[in-house]
Each structure stands twice: as C-alpha cells, then as structure tokens.
PDB file of C-alpha atoms in Angstrom:
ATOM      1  CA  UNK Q   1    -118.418  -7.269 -33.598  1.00 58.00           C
ATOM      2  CA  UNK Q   2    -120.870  -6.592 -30.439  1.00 63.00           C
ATOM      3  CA  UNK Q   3    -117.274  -5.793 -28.404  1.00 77.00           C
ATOM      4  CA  UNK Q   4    -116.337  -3.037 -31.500  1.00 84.00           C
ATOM      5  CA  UNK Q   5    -119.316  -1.084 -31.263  1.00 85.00           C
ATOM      6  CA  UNK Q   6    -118.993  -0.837 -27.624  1.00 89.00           C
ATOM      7  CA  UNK Q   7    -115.135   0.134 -27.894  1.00 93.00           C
ATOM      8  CA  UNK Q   8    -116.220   2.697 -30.086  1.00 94.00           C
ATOM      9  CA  UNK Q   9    -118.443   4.340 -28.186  1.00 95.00           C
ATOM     10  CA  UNK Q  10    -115.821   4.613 -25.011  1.00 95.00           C
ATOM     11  CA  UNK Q  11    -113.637   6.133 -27.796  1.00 96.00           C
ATOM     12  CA  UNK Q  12    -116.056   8.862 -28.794  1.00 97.00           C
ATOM     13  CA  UNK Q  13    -116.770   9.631 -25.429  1.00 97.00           C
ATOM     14  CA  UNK Q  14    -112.964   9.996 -24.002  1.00 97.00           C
ATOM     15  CA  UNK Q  15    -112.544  12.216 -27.327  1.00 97.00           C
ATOM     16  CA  UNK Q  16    -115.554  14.236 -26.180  1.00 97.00           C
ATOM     17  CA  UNK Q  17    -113.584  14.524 -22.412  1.00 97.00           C
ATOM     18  CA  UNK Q  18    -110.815  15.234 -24.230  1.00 97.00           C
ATOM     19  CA  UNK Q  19    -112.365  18.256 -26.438  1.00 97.00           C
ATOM     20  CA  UNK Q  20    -113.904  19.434 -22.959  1.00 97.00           C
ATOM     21  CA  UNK Q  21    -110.468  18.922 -21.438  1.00 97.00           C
ATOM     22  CA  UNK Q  22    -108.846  20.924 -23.913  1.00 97.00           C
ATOM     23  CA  UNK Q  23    -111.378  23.970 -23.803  1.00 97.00           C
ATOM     24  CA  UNK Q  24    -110.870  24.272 -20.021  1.00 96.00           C
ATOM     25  CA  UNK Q  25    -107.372  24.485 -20.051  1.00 96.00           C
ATOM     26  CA  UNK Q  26    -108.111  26.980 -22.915  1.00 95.00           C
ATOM     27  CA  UNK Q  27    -110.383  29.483 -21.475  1.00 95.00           C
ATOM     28  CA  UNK Q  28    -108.442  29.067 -17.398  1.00 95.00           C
ATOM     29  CA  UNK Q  29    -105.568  28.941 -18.030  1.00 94.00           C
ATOM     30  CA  UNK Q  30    -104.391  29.748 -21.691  1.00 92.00           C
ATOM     31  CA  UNK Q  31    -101.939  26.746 -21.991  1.00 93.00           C
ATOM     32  CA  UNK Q  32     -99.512  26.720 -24.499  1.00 94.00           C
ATOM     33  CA  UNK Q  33    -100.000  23.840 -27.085  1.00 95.00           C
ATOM     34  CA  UNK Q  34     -97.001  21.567 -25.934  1.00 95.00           C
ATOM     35  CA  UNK Q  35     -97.843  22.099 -22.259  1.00 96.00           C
ATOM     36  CA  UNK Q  36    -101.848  21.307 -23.360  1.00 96.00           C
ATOM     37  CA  UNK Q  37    -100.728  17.825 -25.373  1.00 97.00           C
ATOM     38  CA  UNK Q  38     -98.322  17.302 -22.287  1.00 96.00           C
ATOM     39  CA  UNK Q  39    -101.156  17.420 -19.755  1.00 96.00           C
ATOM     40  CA  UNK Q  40    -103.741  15.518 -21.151  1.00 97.00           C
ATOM     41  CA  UNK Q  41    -101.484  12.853 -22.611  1.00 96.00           C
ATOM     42  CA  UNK Q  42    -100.271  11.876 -19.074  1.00 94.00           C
ATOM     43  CA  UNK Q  43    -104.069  11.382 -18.099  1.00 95.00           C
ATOM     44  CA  UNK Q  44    -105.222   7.771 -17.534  1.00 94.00           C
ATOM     45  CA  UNK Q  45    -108.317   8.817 -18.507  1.00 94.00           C
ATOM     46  CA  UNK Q  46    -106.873   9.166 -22.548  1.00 95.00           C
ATOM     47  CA  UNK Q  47    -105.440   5.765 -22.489  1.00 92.00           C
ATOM     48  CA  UNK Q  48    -107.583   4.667 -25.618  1.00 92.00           C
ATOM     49  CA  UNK Q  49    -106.916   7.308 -27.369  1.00 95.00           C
ATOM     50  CA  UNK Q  50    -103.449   6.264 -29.115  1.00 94.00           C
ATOM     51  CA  UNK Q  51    -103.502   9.669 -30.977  1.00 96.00           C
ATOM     52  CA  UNK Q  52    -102.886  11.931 -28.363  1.00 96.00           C
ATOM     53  CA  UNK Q  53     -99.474   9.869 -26.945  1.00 95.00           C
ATOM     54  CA  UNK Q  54     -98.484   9.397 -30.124  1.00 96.00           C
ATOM     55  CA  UNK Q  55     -98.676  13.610 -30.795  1.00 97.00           C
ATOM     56  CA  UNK Q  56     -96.894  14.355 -27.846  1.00 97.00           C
ATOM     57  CA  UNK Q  57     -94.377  11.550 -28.392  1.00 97.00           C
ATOM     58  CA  UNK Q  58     -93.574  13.718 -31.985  1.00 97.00           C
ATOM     59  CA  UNK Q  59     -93.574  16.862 -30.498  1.00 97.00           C
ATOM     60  CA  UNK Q  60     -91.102  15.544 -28.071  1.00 96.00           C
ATOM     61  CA  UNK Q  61     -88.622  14.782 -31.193  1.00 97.00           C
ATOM     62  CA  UNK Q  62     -89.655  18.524 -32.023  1.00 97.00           C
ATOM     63  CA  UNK Q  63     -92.230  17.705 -34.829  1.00 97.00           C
ATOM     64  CA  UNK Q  64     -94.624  20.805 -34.672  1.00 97.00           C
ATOM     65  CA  UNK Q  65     -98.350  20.639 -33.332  1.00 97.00           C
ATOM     66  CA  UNK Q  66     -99.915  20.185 -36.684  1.00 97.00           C
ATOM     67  CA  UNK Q  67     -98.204  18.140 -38.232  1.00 98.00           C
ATOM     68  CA  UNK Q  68     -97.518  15.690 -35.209  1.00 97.00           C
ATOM     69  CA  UNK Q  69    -101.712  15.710 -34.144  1.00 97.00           C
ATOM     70  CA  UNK Q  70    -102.063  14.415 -37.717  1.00 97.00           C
ATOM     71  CA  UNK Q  71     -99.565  11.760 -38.231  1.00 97.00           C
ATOM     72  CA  UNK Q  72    -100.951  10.384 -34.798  1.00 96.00           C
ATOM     73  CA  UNK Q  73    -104.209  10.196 -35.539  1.00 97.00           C
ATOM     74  CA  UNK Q  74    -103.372   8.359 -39.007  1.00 96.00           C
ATOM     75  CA  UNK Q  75    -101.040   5.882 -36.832  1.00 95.00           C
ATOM     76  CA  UNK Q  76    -103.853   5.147 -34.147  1.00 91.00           C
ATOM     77  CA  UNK Q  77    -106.424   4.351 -37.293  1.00 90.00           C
ATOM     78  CA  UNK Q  78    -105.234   0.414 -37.290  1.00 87.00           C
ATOM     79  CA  UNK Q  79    -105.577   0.298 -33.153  1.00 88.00           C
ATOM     80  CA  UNK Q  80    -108.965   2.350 -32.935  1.00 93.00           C
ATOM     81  CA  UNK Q  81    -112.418   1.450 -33.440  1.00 93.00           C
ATOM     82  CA  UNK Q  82    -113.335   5.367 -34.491  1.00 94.00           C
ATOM     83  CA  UNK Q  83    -114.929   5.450 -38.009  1.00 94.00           C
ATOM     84  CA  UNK Q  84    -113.101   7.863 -40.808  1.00 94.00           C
ATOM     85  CA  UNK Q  85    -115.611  10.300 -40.040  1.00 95.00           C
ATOM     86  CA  UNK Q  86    -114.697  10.300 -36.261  1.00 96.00           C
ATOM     87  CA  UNK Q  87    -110.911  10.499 -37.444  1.00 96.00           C
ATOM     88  CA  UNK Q  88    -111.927  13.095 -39.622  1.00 96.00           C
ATOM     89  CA  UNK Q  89    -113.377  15.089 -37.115  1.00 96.00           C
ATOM     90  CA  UNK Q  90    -110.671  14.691 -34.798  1.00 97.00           C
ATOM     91  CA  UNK Q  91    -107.700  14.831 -37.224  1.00 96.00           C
ATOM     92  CA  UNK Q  92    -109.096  18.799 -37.657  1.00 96.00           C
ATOM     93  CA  UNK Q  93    -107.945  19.473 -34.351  1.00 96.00           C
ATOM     94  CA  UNK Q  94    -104.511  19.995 -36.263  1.00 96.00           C
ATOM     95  CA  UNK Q  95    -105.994  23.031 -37.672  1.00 95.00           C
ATOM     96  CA  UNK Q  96    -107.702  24.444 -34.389  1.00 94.00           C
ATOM     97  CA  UNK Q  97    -105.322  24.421 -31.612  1.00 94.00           C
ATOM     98  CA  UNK Q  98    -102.355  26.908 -31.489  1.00 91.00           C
ATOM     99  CA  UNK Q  99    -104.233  28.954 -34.557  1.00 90.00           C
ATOM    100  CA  UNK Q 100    -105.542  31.420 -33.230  1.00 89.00           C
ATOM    101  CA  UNK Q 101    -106.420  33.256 -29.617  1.00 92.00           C
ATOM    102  CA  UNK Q 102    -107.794  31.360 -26.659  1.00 91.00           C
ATOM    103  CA  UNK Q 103    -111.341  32.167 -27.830  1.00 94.00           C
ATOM    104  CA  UNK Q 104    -110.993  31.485 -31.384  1.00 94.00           C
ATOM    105  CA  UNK Q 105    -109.891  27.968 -30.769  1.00 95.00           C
ATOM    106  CA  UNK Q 106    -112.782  26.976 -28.086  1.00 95.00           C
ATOM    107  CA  UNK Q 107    -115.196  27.892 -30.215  1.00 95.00           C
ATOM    108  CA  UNK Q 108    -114.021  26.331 -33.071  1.00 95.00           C
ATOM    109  CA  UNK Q 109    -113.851  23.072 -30.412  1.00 97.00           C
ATOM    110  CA  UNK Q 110    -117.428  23.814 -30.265  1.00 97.00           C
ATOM    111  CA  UNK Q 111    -117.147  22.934 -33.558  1.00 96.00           C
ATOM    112  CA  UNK Q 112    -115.835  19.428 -33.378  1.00 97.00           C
ATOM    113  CA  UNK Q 113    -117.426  18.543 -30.139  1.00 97.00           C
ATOM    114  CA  UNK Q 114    -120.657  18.932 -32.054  1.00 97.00           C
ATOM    115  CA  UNK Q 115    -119.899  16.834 -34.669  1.00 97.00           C
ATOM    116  CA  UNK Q 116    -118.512  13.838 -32.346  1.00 97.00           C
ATOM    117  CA  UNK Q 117    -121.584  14.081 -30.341  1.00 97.00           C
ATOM    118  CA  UNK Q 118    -123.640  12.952 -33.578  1.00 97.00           C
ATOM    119  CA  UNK Q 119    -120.892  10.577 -34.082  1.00 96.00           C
ATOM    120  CA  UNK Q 120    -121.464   9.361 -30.127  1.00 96.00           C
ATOM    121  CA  UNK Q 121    -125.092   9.180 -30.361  1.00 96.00           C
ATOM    122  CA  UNK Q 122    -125.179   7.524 -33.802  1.00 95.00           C
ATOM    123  CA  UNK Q 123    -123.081   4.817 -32.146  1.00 94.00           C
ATOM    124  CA  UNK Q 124    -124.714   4.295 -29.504  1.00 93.00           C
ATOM    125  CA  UNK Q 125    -127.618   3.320 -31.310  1.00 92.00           C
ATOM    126  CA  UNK Q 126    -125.549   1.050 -33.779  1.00 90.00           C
ATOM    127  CA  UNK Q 127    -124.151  -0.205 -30.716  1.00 87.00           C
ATOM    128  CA  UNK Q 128    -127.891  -0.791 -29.130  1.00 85.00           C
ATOM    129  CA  UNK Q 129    -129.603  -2.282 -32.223  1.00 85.00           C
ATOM    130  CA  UNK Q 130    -126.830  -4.589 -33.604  1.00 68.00           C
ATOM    131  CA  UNK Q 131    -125.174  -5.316 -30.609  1.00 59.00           C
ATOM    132  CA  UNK Q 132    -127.980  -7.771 -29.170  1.00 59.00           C
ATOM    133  CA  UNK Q 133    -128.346  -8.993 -32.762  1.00 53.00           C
ATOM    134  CA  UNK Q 134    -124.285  -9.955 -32.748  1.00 55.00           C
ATOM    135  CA  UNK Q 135    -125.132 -11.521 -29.297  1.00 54.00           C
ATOM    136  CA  UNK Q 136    -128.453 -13.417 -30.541  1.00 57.00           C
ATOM    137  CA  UNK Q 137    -126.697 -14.927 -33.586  1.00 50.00           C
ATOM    138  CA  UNK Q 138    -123.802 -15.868 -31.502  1.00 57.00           C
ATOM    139  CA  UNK Q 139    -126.012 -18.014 -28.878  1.00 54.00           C
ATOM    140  CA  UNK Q 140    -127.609 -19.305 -31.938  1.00 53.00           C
ATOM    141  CA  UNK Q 141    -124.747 -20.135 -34.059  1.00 62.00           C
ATOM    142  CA  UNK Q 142    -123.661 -22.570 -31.085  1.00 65.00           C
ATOM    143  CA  UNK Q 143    -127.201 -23.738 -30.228  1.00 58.00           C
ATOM    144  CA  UNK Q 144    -126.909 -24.565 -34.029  1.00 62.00           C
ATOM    145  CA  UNK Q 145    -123.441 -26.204 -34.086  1.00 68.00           C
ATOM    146  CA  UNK Q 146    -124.437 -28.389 -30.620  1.00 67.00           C
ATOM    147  CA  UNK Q 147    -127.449 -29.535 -32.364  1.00 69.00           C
ATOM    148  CA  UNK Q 148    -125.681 -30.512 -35.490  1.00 68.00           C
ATOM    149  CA  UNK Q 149    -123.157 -32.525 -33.261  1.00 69.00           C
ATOM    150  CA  UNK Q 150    -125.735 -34.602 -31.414  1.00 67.00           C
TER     151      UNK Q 150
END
C-alpha cells in the first residue's frame, strides 16, 4: 500500500511536467496537437504515464485528439495509481488542447495544473502519514507472526 502512495505521487508529478511541457511548446513554439502528443510521448521522462502513448498510439490509426486523449486515459486507469479525481483532471485535457488559440489553451492548463497540484500535495501527505503506518504494521505483523511461531 506504502509502494502505491509513493507511485502516485511520481504520477502526479510527471503529469505536472507534462502540463508544463505542454504549455512551453504552446507559448514557443505553437505546436500543432499531433506534433505536441508526438514529442512528449517519445520522452523517457512520461514513461508512467500510459495515457499519453496510448493517445498518440490512436492518433497514429487517425483517431482525433479528443477522442484518442480520452480513451487513453480510461485504458491507463487499471495500470495507474492516479485517483478518479486525478483522471478527471487530466482526462479534461481532451477539451483544452487544439480548442482554441495558443493562449486560450495555456491558460486553461493553468487550469488543470492547479488542480493536480492539490491533488500532488494532498498525496504527498497521504503518502507521509500512512506510508510509515503501512511500514510500522508490516514490521509488526512479522514481529507478530515470528513470535507466534516460537
């Protein structure tokens, strides 16, 4: 359980690169959606976020952006450790990119950025609090067991 928490917070926090990612390619250079899924999708850095290859693997088979950000985030929800909000927040990245003009769309990142880093430091401080309580039981749980088998 200790191992989840943690997972999820390196999940918020590549989607938070990702959102900052996605604003600078925005505002520099004005990317075109495909070419913007395209770059950060070949990033190592994205790895753990299964949502963004998945996307560009259904744009590839010519699904458009909203529709393919969407089905990949609801794919990725077995193999994630992001809660529904957090998916929430990041499935609405369907409606922001390719919407509107460069501006339009960073701001409305703004958006979303805000509302993962609640998400970040609320699970950080799940991650804090019942992370060494996971860990305490577990050491006791086999202090418990040993004793039970002497």
């Amino acid at each position: 359980m200790s191992a989840s928490l943690s997972k999820r917070v390196s999940e918020l926090e590549a989607s938070l690169v990702l959102l900052e990612k996605m604003q600078t390619y925005l505002r520099y250079e004005q990317t075109p959606t495909d070419e913007l899924i395209e770059k950060l999708a070949t990033l190592e850095l994205f790895g753990s976020l299964r949502f963004l290859t998945e996307c560009r693997r259904d744009m590839g088979k010519g699904t458009p952006f909203p529709q393919a950000w969407r089905a990949g985030v609801n794919r990725a929800k077995g193999a994630m450790h992001l809660s529904d909000k957090d998916l929430e927040a990041v499935r609405g990245i369907s409606q922001i990119i390719g919407m509107s003009d460069a501006q339009g769309q960073i701001s409305a990142l703004d958006v979303t950025q805000d509302m993962l880093r609640d998400s970040l430091q609320e699970a950080r401080q799940k991650k804090d609090t019942f992370g060494r309580l996971y860990r305490s039981l577990g050491v006791l749980s086999g202090v418990g067991i040993g004793i039970f088998l002497l």
